Short mmCIF file of C-alpha atoms in Angstrom, two decimals:
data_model
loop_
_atom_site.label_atom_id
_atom_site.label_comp_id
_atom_site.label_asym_id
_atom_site.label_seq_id
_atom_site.Cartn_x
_atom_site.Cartn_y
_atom_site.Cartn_z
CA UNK A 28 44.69 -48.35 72.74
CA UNK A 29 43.74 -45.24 75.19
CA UNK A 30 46.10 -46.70 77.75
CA UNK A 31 48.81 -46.89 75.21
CA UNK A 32 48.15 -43.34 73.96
CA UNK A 33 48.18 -41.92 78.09
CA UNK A 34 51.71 -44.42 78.49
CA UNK A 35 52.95 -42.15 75.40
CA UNK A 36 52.28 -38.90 76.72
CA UNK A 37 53.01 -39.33 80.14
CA UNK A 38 56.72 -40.70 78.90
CA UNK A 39 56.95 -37.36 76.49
CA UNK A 40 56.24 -34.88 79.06
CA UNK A 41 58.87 -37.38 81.36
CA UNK A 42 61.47 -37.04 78.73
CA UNK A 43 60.54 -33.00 78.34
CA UNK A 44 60.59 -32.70 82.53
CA UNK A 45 64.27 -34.00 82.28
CA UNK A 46 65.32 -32.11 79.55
CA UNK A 47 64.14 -28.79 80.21
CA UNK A 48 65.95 -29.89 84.22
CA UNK A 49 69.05 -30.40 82.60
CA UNK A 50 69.12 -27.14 80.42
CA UNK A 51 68.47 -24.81 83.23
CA UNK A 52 70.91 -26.95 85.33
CA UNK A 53 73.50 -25.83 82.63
CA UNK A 54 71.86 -22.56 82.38
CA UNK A 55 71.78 -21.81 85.85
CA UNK A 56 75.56 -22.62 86.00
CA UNK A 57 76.69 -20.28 83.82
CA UNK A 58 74.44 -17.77 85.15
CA UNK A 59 75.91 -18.17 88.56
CA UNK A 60 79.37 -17.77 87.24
CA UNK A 61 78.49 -14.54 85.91
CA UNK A 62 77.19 -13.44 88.54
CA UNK A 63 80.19 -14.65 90.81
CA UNK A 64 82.64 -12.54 87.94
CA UNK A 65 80.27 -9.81 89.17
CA UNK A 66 80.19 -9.83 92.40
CA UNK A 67 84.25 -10.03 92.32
CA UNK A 68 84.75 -7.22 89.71
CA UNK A 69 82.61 -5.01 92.34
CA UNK A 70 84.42 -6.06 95.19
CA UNK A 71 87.72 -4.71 93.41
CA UNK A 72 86.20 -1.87 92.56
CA UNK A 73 85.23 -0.94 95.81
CA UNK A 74 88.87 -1.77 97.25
CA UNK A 75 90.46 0.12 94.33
CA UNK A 76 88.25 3.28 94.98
CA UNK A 77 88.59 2.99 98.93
CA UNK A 78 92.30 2.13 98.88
CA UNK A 79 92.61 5.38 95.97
CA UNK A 80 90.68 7.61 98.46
CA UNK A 81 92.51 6.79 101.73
CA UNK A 82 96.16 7.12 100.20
CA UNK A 83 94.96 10.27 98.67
CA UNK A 84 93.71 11.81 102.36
CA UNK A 85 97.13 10.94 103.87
CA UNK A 86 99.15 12.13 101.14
CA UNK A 87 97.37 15.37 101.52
CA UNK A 88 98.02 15.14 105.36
CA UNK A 89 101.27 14.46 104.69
CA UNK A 90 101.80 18.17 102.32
CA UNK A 91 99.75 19.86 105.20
CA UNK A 92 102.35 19.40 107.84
CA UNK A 93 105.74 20.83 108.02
CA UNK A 94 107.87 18.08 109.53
CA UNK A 95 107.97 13.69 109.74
CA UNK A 96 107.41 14.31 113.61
CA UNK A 97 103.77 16.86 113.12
CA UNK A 98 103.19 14.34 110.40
CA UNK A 99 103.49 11.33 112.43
CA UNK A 100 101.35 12.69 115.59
CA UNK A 101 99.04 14.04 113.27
CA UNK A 102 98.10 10.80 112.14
CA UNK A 103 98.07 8.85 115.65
CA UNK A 104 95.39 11.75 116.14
CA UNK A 105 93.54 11.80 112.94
CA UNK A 106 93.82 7.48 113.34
CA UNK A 107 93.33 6.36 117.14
CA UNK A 108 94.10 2.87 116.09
CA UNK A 109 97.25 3.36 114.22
CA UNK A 110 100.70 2.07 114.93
CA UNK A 111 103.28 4.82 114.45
CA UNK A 112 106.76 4.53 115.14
CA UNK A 113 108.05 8.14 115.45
CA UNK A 114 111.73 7.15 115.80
CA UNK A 115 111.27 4.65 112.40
CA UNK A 116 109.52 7.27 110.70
CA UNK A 117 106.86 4.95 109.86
CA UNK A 118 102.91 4.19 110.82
CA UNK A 119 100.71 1.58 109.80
CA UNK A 120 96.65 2.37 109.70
CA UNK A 121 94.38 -0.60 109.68
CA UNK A 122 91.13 -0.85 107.77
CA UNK A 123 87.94 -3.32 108.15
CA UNK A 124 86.62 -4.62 105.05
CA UNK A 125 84.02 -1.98 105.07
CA UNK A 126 87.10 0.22 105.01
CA UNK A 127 86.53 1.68 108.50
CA UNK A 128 89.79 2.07 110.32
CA UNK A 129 90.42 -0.57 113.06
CA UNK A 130 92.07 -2.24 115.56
CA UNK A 131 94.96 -4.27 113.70
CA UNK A 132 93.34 -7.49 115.19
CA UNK A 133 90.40 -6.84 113.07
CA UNK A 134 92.23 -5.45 110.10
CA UNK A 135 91.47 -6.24 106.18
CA UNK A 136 93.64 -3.80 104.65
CA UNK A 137 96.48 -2.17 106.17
CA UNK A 138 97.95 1.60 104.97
CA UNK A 139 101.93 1.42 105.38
CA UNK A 140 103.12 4.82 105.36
CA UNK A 141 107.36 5.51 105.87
CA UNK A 142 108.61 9.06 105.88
CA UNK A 143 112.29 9.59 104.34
CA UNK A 144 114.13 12.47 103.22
CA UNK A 145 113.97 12.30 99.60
CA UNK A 146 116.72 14.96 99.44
CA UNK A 147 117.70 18.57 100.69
CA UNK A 148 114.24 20.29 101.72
CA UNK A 149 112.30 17.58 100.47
CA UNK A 150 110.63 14.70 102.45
CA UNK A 151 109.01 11.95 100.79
CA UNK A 152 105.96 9.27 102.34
CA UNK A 153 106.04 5.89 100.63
CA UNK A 154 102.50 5.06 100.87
CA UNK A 155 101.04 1.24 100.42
CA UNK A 156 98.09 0.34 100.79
CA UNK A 157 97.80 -3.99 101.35
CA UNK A 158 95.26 -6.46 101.55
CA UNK A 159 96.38 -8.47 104.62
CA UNK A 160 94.29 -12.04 102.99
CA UNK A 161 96.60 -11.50 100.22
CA UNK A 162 99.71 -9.42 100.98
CA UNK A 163 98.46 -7.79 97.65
CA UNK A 164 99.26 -4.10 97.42
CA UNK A 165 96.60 -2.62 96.15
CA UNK A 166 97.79 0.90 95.49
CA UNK A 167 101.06 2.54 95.92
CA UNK A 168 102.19 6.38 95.86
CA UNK A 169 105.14 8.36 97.00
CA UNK A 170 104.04 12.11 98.29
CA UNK A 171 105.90 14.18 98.73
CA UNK A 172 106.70 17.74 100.41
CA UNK A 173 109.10 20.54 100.41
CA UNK A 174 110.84 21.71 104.04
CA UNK A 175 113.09 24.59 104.94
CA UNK A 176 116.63 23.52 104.41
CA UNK A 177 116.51 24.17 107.93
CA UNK A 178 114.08 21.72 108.85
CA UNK A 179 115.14 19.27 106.57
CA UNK A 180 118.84 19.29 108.14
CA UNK A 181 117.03 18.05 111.33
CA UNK A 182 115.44 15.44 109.34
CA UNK A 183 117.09 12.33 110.16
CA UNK A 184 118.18 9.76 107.45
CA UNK A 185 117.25 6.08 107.39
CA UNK A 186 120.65 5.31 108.79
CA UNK A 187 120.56 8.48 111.73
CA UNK A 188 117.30 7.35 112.67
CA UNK A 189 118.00 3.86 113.61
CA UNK A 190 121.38 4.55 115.32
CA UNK A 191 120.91 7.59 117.00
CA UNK A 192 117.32 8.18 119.23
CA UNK A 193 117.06 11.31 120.91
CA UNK A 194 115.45 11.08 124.62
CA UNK A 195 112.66 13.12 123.30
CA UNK A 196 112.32 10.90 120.77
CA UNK A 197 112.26 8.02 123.19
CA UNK A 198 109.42 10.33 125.20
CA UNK A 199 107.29 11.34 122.02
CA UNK A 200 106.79 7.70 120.64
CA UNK A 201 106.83 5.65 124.07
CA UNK A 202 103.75 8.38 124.99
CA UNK A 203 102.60 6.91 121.90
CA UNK A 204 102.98 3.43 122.01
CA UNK A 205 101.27 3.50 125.47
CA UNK A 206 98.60 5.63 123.96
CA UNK A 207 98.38 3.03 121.58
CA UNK A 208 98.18 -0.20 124.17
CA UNK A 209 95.81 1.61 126.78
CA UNK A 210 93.44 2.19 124.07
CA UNK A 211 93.53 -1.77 123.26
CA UNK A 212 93.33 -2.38 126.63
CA UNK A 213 90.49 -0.38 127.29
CA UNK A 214 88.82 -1.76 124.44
CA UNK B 4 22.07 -43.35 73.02
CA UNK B 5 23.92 -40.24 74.00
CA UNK B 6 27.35 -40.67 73.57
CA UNK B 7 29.43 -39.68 76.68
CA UNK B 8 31.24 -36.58 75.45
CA UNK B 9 34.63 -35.94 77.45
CA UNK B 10 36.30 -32.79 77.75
CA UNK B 11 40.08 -33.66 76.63
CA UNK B 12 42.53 -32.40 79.09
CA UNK B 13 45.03 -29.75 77.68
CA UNK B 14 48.12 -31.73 76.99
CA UNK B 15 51.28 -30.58 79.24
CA UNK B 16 53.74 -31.01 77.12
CA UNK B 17 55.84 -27.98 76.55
CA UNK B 18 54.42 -25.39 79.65
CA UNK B 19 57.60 -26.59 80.98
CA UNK B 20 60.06 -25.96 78.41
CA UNK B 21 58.64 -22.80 78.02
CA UNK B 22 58.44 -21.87 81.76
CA UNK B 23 62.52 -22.50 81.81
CA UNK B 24 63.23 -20.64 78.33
CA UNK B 25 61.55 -17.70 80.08
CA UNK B 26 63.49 -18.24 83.13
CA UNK B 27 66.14 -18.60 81.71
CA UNK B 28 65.74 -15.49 79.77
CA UNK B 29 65.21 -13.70 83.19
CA UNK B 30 68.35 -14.85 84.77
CA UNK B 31 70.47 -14.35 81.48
CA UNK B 32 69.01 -10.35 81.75
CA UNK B 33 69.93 -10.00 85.53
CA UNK B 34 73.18 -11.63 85.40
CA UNK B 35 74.29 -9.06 81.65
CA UNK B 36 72.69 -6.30 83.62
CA UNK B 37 74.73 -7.35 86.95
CA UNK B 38 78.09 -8.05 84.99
CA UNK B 39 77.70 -4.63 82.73
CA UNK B 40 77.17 -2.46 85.73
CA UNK B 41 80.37 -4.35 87.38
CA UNK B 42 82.78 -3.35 84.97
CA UNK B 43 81.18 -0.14 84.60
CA UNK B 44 82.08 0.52 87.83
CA UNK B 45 85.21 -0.58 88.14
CA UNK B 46 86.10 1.64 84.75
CA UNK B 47 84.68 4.29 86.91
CA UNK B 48 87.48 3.18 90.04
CA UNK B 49 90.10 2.77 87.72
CA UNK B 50 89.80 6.16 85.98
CA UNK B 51 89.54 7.77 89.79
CA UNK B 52 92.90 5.97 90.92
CA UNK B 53 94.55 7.07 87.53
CA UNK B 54 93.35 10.62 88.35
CA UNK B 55 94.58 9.95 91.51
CA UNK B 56 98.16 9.30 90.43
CA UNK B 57 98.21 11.92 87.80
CA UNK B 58 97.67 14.81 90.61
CA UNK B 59 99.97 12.87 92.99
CA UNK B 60 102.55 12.82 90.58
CA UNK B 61 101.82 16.98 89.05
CA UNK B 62 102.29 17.66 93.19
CA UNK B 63 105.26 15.84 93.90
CA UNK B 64 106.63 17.60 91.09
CA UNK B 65 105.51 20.99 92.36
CA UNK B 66 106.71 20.46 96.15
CA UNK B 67 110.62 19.33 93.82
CA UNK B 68 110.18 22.85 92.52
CA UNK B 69 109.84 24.53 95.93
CA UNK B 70 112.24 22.38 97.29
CA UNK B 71 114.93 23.31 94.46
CA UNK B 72 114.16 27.53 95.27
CA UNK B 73 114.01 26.38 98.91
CA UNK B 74 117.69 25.10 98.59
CA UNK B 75 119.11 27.60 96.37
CA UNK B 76 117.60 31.00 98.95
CA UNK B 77 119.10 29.41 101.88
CA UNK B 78 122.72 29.71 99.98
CA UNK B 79 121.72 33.12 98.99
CA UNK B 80 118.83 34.61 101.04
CA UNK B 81 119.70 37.72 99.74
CA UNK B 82 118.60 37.22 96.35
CA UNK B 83 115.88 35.16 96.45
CA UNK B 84 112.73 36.37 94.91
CA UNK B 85 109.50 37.94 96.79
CA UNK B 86 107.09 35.34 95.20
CA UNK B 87 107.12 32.68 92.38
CA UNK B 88 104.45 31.33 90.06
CA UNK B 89 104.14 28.38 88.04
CA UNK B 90 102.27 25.35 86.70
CA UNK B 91 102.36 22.06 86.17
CA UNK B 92 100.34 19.81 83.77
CA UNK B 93 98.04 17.56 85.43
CA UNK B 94 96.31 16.04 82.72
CA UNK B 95 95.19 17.31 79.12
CA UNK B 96 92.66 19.30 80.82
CA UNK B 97 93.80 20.45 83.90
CA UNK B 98 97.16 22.19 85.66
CA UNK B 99 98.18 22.68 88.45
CA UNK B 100 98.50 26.51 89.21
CA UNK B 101 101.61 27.22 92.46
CA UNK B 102 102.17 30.37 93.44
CA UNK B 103 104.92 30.73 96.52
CA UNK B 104 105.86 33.72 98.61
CA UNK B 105 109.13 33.87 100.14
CA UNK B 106 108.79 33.86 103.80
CA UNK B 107 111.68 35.28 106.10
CA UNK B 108 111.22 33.92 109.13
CA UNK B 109 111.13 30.41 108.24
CA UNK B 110 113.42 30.74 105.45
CA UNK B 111 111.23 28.91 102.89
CA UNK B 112 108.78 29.35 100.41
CA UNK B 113 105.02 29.64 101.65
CA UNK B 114 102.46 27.81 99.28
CA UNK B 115 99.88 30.82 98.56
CA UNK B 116 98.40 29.73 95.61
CA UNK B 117 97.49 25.76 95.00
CA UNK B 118 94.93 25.70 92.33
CA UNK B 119 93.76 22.86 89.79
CA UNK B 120 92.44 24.52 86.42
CA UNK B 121 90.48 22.92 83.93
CA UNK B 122 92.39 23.96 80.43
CA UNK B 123 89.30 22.72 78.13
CA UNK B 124 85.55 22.42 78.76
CA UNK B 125 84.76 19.52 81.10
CA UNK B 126 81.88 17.15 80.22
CA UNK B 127 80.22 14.71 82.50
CA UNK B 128 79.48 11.20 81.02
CA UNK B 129 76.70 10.08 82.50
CA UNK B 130 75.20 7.26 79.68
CA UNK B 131 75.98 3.66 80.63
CA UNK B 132 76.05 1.56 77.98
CA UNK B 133 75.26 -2.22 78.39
CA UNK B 134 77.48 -3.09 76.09
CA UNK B 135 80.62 -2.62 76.87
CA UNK B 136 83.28 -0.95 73.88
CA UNK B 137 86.74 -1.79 74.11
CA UNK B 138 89.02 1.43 74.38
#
């Protein structure tokens, strides 16, 4: 009769062990997936607030210089790493995914800035910033800035720009582009 | 005779089931906690970038102003004013205060002033509710 009594509780507690296995198996589940919604709210967050931040500094880069050219250089100084093309009026700054600026090899986000000439005295930088997993822009702002009519009449258009290269202009963003390819090398 | 007296064993049954209901319990906290300070934070990131845009967008339009005396004193140098003030609405409380001075030798207007005001008391919100309310 003992015996029988022992079989009994040894099957309860069995049945119990299972149960309460299954349950936090469930449990558990949905836990995780909270904490996975988590874990991917924060990292949005955190590209949202970098990608907010870094558009921000160049837009204010951009106002603090008086021409596309002091813009452009400013920026292959400010960002060693960065791939400007004076004569296209446009630059490209490359990010980790800590949201350090790097080589574009080792890039997570990218920064695509083009200059234009919005119209007289006023220039304009088209800012996007890009996840390069996704190709998912992540912000986007125009800044912009106004010139003498002066120096905007030696603003080039879109058009100007691609047809017509100046041999300074050919010296100014070669000096760069080799800039840019011995620092890669060196690296 | 003495009877043998044997000390019955605690049963088992239902340590366990209360072991995972406080588990359980545990994890459920962390992961509400977790998930509340997640969107907390991204409210925090979204209100920044929406900030963000709003000065952007008061400073592009103050650099169009500029721009438009810039154009019209290089048709008539002559008459274009010494300096010129103005502001533009950020936000419902803040503007954007420009004053410009007209500057001969590069034939433009010089930014002197470029000040953000706060129109209304600002108040920092510091609570974080675990709950979240929908706006």
């Amino acid at each position: 009769m003992k015996q029988v009594k022992r079989m009994d509780a040894a099957g309860l507690f069995l049945l119990e062990l299972i149960l309460s296995i299954l349950l936090f198996s469930l449990l558990a589940a949905v836990c995780v997936s909270i904490f996975a919604k988590a874990h991917m709210i924060s990292a949005s967050s955190a590209e949202l607030t970098a990608a907010s931040s870094e558009t921000e500094n160049v837009a204010e880069t951009f106002r603090s210089t008086d021409s596309e050219r002091s813009f452009l250089k400013t920026i292959s100084r400010l960002y060693p790493h960065a791939d400007v093309q004076l004569r296209q009026g446009q630059a490209q700054l490359y990010f980790n995914s800590e949201f350090a600026e790097c080589k574009k090899s080792n890039a997570a986000y990218k920064l695509n800035i083009t200059v234009y000439q919005e119209k007289s005295c006023l220039l304009a930088a088209a800012l996007t910033y890009v996840s390069c997993e996704t190709g998912k822009s992540i912000t986007k702002q125009t800044a912009e800035h106004a010139v003498s009519a002066s120096a905007s009449a030696k603003t080039p258009s879109y058009s100007e720009q691609d047809s017509a290269s100046s041999a300074d202009d050919d010296a100014d963003s070669s000096a760069v582009e080799t800039n840019q390819t011995a620092k890669e090398d060196a690296s | 005779m003495k009877r043998k007296h044997t000390a019955s064993r605690p049963s088992p049954f239902g340590f366990v089931l209360l072991l995972i209901v406080f588990l359980t319990l545990a994890f459920f906290t962390f992961a509400a906690i977790s998930l509340s300070t997640a969107i907390h934070d991204k409210n925090v990131s979204q209100s920044l970038s929406k900030h963000s845009t709003a000065y952007t967008a008061a400073a592009n339009q103050a650099e169009e102003t500029i721009a438009s005396f810039n154009c019209a004193a290089a048709s008539h140098p002559q008459s274009a004013a010494k300096t010129k003030h103005f502001s533009i609405k950020i936000s419902k409380t803040q503007t954007l205060q420009v004053t410009c001075r007209w500057d001969a030798d590069t034939a433009s207007y010089q930014t002197d002033v470029w000040k953000v005001e706060n129109t209304k008391d600002w108040q920092s919100e510091t609570h974080l509710p675990l709950i979240i309310e929908k706006q």
